Short mmCIF file of C-alpha atoms in Angstrom, two decimals:
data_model
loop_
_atom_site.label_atom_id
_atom_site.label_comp_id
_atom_site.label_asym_id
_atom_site.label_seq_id
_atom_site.Cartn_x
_atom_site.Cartn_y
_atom_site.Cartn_z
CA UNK A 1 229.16 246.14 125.23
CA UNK A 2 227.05 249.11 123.95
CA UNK A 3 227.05 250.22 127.47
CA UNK A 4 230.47 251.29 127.75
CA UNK A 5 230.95 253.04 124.68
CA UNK A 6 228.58 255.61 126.29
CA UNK A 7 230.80 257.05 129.44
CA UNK A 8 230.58 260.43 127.91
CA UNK A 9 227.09 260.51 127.77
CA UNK A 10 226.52 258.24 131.21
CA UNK A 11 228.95 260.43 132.96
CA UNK A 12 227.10 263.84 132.00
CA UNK A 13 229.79 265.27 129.67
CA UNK A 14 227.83 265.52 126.97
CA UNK A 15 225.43 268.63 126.86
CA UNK A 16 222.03 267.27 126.71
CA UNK A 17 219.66 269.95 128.60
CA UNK A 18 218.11 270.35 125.01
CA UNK A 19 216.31 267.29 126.43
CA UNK A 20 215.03 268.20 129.20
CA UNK A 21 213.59 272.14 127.39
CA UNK A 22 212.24 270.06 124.80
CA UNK A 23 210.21 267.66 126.97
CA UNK A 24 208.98 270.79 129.15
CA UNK A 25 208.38 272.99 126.43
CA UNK A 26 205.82 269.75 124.52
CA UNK A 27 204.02 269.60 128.10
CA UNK A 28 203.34 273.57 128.14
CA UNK A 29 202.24 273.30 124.60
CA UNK A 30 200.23 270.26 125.65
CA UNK A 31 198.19 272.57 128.54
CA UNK A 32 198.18 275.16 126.25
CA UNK A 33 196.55 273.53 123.11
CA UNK A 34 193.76 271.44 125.46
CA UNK A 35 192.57 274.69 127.68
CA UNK A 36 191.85 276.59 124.58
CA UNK A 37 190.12 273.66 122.54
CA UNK A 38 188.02 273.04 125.52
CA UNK A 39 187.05 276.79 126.60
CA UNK A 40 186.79 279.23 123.82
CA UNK A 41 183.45 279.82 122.39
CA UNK A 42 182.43 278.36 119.10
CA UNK A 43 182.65 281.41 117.46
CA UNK A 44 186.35 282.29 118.19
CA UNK A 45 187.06 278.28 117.21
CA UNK A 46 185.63 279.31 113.86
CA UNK A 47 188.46 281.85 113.20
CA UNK A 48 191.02 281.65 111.09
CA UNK A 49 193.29 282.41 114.18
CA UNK A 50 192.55 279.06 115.98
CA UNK A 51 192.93 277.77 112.75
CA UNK A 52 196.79 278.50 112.53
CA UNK A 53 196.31 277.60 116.30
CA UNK A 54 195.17 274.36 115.50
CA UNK A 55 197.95 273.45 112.55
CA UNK A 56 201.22 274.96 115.47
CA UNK A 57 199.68 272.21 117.56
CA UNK A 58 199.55 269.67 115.77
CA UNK A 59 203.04 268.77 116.35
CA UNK A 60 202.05 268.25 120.48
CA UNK A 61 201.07 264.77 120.30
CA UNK A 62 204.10 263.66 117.62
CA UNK A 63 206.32 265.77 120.26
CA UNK A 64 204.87 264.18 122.87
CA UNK A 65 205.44 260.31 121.17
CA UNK A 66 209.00 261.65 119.98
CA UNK A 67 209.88 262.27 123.75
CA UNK A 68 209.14 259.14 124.98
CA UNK A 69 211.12 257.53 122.02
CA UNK A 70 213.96 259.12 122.95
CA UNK A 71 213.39 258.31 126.85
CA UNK A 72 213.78 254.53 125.50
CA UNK A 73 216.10 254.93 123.51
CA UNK A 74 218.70 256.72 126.58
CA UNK A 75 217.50 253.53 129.28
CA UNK A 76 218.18 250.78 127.14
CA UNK A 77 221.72 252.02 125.66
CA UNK A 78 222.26 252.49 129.41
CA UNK A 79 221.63 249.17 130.44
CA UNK A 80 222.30 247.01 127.22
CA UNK A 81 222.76 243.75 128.39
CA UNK A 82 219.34 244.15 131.05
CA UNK A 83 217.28 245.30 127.91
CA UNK A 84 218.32 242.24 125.82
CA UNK A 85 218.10 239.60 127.71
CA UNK A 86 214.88 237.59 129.62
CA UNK A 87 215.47 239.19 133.12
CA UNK A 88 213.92 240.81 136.03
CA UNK A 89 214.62 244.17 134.12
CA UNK A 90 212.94 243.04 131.32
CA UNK A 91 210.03 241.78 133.07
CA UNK A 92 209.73 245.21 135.15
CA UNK A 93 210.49 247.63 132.79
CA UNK A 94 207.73 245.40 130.52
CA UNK A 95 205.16 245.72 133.16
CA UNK A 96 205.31 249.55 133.08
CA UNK A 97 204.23 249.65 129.76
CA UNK A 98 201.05 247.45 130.20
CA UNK A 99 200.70 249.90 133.50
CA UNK A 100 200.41 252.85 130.91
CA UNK A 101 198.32 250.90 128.25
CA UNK A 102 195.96 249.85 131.31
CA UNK A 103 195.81 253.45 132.65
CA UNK A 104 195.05 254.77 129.13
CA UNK A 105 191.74 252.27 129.20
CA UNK A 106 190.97 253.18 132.58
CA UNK A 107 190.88 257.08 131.89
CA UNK A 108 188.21 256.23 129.06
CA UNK A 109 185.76 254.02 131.45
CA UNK A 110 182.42 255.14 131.95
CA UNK A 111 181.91 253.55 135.17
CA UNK A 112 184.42 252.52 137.68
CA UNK A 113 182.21 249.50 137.57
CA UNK A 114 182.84 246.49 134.96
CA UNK A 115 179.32 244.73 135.91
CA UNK A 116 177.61 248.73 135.92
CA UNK A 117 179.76 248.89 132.27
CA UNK A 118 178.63 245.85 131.45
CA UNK A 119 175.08 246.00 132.00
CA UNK A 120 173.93 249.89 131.55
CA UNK A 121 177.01 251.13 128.87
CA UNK A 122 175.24 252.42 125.99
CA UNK A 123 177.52 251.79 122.27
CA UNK A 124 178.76 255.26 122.64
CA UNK A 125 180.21 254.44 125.71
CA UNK A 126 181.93 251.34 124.85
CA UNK A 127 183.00 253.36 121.64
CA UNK A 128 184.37 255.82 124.41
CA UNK A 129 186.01 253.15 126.57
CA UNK A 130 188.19 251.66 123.58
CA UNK A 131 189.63 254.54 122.50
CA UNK A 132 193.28 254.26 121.85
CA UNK A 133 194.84 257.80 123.61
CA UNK A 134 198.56 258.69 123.89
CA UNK A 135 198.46 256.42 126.83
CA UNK A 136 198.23 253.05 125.07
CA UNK A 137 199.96 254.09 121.86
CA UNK A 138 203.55 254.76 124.25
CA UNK A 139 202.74 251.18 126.11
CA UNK A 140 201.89 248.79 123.14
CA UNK A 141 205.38 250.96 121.15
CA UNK A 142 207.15 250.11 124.49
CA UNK A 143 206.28 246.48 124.99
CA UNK A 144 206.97 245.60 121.36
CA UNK A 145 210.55 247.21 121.05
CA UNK A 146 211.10 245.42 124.06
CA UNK A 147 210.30 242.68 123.41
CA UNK A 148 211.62 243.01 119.74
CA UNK A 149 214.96 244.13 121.26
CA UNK A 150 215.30 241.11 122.55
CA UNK A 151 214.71 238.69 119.62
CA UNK A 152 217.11 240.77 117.79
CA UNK A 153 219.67 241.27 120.68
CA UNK A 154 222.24 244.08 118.05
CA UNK A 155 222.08 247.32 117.90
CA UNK A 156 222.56 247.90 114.12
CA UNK A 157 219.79 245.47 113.27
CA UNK A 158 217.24 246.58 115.73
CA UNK A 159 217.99 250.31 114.45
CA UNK A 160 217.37 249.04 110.83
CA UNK A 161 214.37 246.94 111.43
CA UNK A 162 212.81 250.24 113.59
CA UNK A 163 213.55 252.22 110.58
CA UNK A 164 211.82 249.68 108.12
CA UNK A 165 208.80 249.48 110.68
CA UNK A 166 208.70 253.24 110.81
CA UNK A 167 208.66 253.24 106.69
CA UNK A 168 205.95 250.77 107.30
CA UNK A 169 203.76 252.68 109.61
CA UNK A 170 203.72 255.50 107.60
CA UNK A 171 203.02 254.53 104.06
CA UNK A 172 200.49 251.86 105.50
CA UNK A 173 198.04 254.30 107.50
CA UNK A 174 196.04 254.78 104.72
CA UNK A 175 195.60 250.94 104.28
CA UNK A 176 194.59 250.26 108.00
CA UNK A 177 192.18 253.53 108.09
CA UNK A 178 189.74 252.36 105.17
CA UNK A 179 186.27 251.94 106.22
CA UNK A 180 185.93 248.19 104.72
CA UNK A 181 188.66 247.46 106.38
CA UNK A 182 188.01 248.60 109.57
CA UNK A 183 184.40 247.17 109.89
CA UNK A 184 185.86 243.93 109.63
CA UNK A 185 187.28 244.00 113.24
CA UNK A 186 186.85 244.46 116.55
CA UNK A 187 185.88 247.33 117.85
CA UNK A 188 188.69 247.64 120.22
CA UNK A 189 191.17 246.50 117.66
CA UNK A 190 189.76 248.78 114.90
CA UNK A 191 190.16 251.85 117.53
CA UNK A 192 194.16 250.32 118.39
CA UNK A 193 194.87 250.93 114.38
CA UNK A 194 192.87 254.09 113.46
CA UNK A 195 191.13 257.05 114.32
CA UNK A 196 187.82 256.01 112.27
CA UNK A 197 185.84 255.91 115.29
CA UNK A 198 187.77 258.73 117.22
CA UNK A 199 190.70 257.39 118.44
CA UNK A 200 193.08 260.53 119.05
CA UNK A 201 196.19 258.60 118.93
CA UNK A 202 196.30 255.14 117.53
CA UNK A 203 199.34 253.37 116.35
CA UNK A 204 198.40 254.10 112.58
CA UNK A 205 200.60 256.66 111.61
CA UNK A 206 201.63 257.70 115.95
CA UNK A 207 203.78 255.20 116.54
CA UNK A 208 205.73 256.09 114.29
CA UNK A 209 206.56 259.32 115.65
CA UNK A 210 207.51 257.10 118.85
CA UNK A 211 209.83 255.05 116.58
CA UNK A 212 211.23 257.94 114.52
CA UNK A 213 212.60 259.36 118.29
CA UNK A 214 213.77 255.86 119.30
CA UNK A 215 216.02 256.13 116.38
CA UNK A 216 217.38 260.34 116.02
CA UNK A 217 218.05 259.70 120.33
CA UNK A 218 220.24 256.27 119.31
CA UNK A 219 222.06 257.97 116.74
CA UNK A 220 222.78 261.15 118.28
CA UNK A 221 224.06 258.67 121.46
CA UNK A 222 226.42 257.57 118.96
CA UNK A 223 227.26 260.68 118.10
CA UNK A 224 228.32 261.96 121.31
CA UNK A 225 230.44 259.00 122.17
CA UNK A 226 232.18 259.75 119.36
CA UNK A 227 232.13 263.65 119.44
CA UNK A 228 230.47 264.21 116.74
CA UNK A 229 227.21 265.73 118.14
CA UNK A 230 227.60 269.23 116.27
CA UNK A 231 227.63 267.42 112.51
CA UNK A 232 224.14 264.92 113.72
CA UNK A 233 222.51 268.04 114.65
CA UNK A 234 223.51 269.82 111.41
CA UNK A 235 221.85 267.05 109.71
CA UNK A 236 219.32 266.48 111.50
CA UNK A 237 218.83 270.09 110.99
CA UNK A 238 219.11 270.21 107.02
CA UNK A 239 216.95 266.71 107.15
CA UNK A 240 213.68 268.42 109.20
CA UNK A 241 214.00 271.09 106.38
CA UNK A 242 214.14 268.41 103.69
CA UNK A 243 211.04 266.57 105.23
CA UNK A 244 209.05 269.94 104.96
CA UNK A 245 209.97 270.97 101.75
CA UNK A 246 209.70 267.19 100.38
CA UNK A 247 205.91 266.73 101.96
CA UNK A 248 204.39 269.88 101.02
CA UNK A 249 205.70 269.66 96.87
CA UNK A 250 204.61 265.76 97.37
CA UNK A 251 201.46 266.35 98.34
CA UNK A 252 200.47 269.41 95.79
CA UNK A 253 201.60 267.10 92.47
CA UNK A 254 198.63 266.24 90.51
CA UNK A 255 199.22 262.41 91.25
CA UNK A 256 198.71 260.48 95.00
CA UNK A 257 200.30 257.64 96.37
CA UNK A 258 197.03 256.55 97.18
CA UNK A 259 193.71 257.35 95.69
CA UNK A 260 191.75 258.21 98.95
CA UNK A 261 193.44 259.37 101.92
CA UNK A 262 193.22 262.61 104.54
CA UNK A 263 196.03 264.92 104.69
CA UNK A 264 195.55 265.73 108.12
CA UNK A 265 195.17 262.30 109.26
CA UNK A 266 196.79 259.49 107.42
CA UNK A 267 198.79 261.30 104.80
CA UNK A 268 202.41 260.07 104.93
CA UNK A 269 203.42 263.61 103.08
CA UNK A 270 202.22 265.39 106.67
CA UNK A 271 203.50 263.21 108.83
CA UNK A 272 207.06 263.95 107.48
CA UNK A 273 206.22 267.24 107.67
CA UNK A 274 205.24 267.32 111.55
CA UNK A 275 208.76 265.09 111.67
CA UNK A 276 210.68 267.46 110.45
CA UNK A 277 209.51 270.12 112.46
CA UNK A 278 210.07 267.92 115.66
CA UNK A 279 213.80 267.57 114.09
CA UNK A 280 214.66 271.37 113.49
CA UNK A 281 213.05 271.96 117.32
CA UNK A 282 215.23 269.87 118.66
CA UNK A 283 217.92 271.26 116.35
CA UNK A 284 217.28 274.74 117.05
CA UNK A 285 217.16 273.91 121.13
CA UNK A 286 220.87 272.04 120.73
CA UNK A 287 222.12 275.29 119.51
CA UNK A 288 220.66 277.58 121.56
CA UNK A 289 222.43 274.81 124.77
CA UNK A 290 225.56 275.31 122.89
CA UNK A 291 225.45 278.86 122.74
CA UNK A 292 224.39 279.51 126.22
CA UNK A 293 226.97 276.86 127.41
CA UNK A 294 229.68 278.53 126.12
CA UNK A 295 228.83 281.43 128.02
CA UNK A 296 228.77 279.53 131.20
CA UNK A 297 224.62 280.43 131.90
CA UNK A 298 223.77 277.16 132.13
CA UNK A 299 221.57 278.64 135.00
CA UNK A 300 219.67 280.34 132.23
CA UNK A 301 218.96 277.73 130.32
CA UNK A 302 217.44 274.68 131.99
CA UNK A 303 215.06 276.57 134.47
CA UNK A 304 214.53 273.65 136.94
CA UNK A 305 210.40 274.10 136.67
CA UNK A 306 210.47 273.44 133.35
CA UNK A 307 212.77 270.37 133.61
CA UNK A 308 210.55 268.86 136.13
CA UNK A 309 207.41 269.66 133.93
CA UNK A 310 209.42 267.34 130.96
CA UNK A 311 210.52 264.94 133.64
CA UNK A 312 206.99 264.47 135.35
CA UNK A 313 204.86 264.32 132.06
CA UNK A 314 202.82 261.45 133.02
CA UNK A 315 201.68 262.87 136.22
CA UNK A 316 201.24 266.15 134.26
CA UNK A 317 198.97 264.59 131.78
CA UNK A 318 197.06 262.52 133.65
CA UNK A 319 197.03 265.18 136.40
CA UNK A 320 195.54 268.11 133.49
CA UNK A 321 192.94 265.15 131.85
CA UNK A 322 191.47 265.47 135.72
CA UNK A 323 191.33 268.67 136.24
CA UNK A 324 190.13 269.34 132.59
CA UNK A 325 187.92 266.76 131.31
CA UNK A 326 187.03 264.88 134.89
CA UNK A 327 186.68 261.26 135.03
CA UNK A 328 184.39 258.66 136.81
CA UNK A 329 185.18 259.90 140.21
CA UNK A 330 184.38 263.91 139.46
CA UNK A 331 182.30 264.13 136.21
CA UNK A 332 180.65 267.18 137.42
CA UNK A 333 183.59 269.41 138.83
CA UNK A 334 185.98 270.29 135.91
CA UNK A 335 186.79 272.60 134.14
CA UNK A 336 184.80 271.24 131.29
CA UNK A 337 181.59 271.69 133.28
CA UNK A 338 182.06 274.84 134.51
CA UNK A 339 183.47 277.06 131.52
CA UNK A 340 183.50 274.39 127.89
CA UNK A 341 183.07 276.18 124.93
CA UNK A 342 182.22 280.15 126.89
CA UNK A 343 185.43 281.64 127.21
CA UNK A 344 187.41 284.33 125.18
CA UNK A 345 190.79 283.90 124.94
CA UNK A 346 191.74 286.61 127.62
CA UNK A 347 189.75 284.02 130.47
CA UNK A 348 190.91 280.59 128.67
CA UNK A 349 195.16 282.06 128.36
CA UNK A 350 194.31 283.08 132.57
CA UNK A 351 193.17 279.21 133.57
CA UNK A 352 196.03 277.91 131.29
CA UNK A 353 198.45 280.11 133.47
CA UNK A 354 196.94 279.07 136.59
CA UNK A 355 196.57 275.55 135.67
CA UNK A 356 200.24 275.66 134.64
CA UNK A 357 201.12 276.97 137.54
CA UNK A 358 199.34 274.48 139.81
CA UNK A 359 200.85 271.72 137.93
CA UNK A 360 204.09 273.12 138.35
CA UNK A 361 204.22 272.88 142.11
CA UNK A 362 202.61 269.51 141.72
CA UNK A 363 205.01 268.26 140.24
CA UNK A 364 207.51 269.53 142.21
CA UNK A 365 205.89 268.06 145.39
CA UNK A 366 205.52 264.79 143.06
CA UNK A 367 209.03 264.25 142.25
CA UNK A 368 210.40 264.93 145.99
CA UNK A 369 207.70 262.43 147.48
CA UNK A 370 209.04 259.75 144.80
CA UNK A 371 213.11 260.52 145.40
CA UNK A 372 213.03 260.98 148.89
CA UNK A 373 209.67 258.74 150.01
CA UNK A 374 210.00 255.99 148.25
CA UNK A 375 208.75 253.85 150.38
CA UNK A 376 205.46 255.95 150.69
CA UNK A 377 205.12 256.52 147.09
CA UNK A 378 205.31 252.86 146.58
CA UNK A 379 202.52 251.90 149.05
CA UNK A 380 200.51 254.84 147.47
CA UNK A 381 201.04 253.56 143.53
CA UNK A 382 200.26 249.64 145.08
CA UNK A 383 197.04 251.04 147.16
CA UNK A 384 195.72 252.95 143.54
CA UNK A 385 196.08 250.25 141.71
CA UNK A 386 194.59 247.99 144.02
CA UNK A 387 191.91 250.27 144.84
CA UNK A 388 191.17 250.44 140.71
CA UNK A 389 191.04 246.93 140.23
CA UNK A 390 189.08 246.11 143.21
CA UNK A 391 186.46 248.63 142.12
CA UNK A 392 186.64 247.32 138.68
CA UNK A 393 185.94 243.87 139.47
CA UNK A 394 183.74 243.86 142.40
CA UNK A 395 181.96 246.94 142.61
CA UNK A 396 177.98 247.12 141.52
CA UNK A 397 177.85 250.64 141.50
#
């Protein structure tokens, strides 16, 4: 059983806080990156400052995928025999990912109205309402490893068939982003697979990022079982170099892969680059646990704020899109309304501090409500989502 050859790990032996940093540290660059997108003026957006801005962050999102792969990876080698089998765990753990693919859908919709969506949604809107955000491309990644997981039901053939689909992903992106191809289908289905009509995340090339953590969290879980954690990081180390080095010389010889592609969207060359950043990150943070834990400061290294920030991302992101960007229910008090596009970067850096801040002890209030209320967070999650649907389907507004 794959579950028991984990104790160390299961038990807390292992160190692991690098985790936990990691998560936090992709949510702070997640606040970061949207505040200043959203507030500072045209002009300063025109630098060549928030240019280099613009390239550090675009490792957020694949950060942000990579977490959650790893997050699978830790629950299922946890509970083995529950994650391959047809069970109420199955069935549960299933249903949050359609709750995240739903939510993604719902953050996009223009009214909180189907028959107002149906009847007064302009094509813009309905381009709006399909777009495929980091919400939905963590649910459908979720569902189908499930779900795959179980059709499979062994470890070393689910981790070679997610490394095949990974290969997949990447070197097919440019396939599924060409314009002929795309007009051919459904606008909903044509957002899922590319960005063509503004998608920010769809599962051509993101998933992959999902999958690529699914994978580095499985085999460094094999790794610690069998003490060998210091020689996976080393390679993963020497392998997130490799992936930098090998994309950028790819990508500057005089012949492509393919004929017509974007570097910054479907290249395969820059997605191993962002990858191998993600890899010496989480390199570079297993080192700096080691160090500090053989120093006994583990105190100084896993600040508990920025533990819960990594271990409340959802509510964190959905929480910032709110306060941000607005939605149905406040489309005219946000941030967005009030300051888009005005601000220097002395004003933008203060509401990304204060925001941070806010969403700090949010989260903090969020996490004791769900571990000590359970009960109340439960009737508040099940009155949401009936509230949601309820409006969906029967208001006229």
């Amino acid at each position: 059983m794959v579950s028991k050859t984990h104790d160390k790990w299961i038990e807390g032996k292992g160190r692991y806080g690098f985790l936990d940093l990691y998560r936090g540290i992709i949510v702070i660059f997640m606040l970061e990156g949207h505040v200043l997108r959203e507030l500072l003026t045209p002009e300063l957006k025109s630098t060549q400052l928030f240019t280099i801005h613009e390239i550090f962050h675009g490792i957020t999102a694949p950060g942000f995928l990579f977490g959650a792969g790893f997050a699978f990876a830790i629950a299922t080698l946890r509970r083995w025999e529950q994650a391959t089998t047809l069970n109420y765990s199955f069935f549960r753990r299933s249903w949050r990912a359609i709750i995240l693919i739903f939510m993604g859908y719902v953050l996009h919709v223009p009214f909180l109205s189907i028959q107002k969506t149906s009847s007064l949604a302009t094509p813009e809107k309905w381009n709006e309402l399909f777009l495929f955000d980091v919400l939905q491309c963590i649910g459908f990644s979720l569902l189908a490893m499930r779900l795959f997981l179980v059709i499979v039901n062994k470890e070393k053939l689910f981790i070679a068939s997610l490394i095949f689909f990974l290969f997949g992903i990447v070197y097919s992106t440019p396939f599924f982003w060409n314009e002929q191809f795309s007009a051919s289908l459904h606008p909903a289905l044509a957002s899922a697979l590319n960005g063509l009509k503004g998608s920010p995340f769809p599962l051509f090339p993101y998933a992959g990022f999902l999958l690529a953590g699914t994978g580095v969290s499985w085999l460094f879980l094999r790794a610690v079982q069998s003490e060998k954690e210091h020689i996976f990081i080393k390679r993963l180390l020497l392998i997130g170099i490799f992936f930098i080095i090998a994309g950028y010389t790819l990508d500057s010889l005089p012949f492509k892969t393919y004929s017509d592609y974007s570097f910054w969207y479907t290249s395969p060359n820059y997605f191993w680059i962002r990858l191998g950043f993600l890899f010496i990150l989480l390199s570079i943070l297993w080192y700096i646990e080691d160090f500090i834990a053989s120093h006994r400061n583990s105190a100084l290294w896993t600040p508990k704020w920025l533990t819960i920030l990594g271990v409340e991302s959802l509510f964190v992101y959905i929480a910032h899109l709110l306060i941000l960007y607005g939605w149905v229910t406040n489309t005219n008090v946000n941030l967005r309304q009030f300051a888009s596009n005005q601000l220097d970067y002395t004003l933008s850096t203060i509401i990304f501090i204060a925001m941070t801040l806010f969403l700090i002890y949010a989260s903090f209030a969020w996490r004791y409500l769900k571990k000590n209320h359970p009960i109340l967070m439960k009737g508040i999650f099940t009155w949401m989502g009936f509230y949601l649907i309820w409006s969906l389907l029967f208001s006229l507004y």
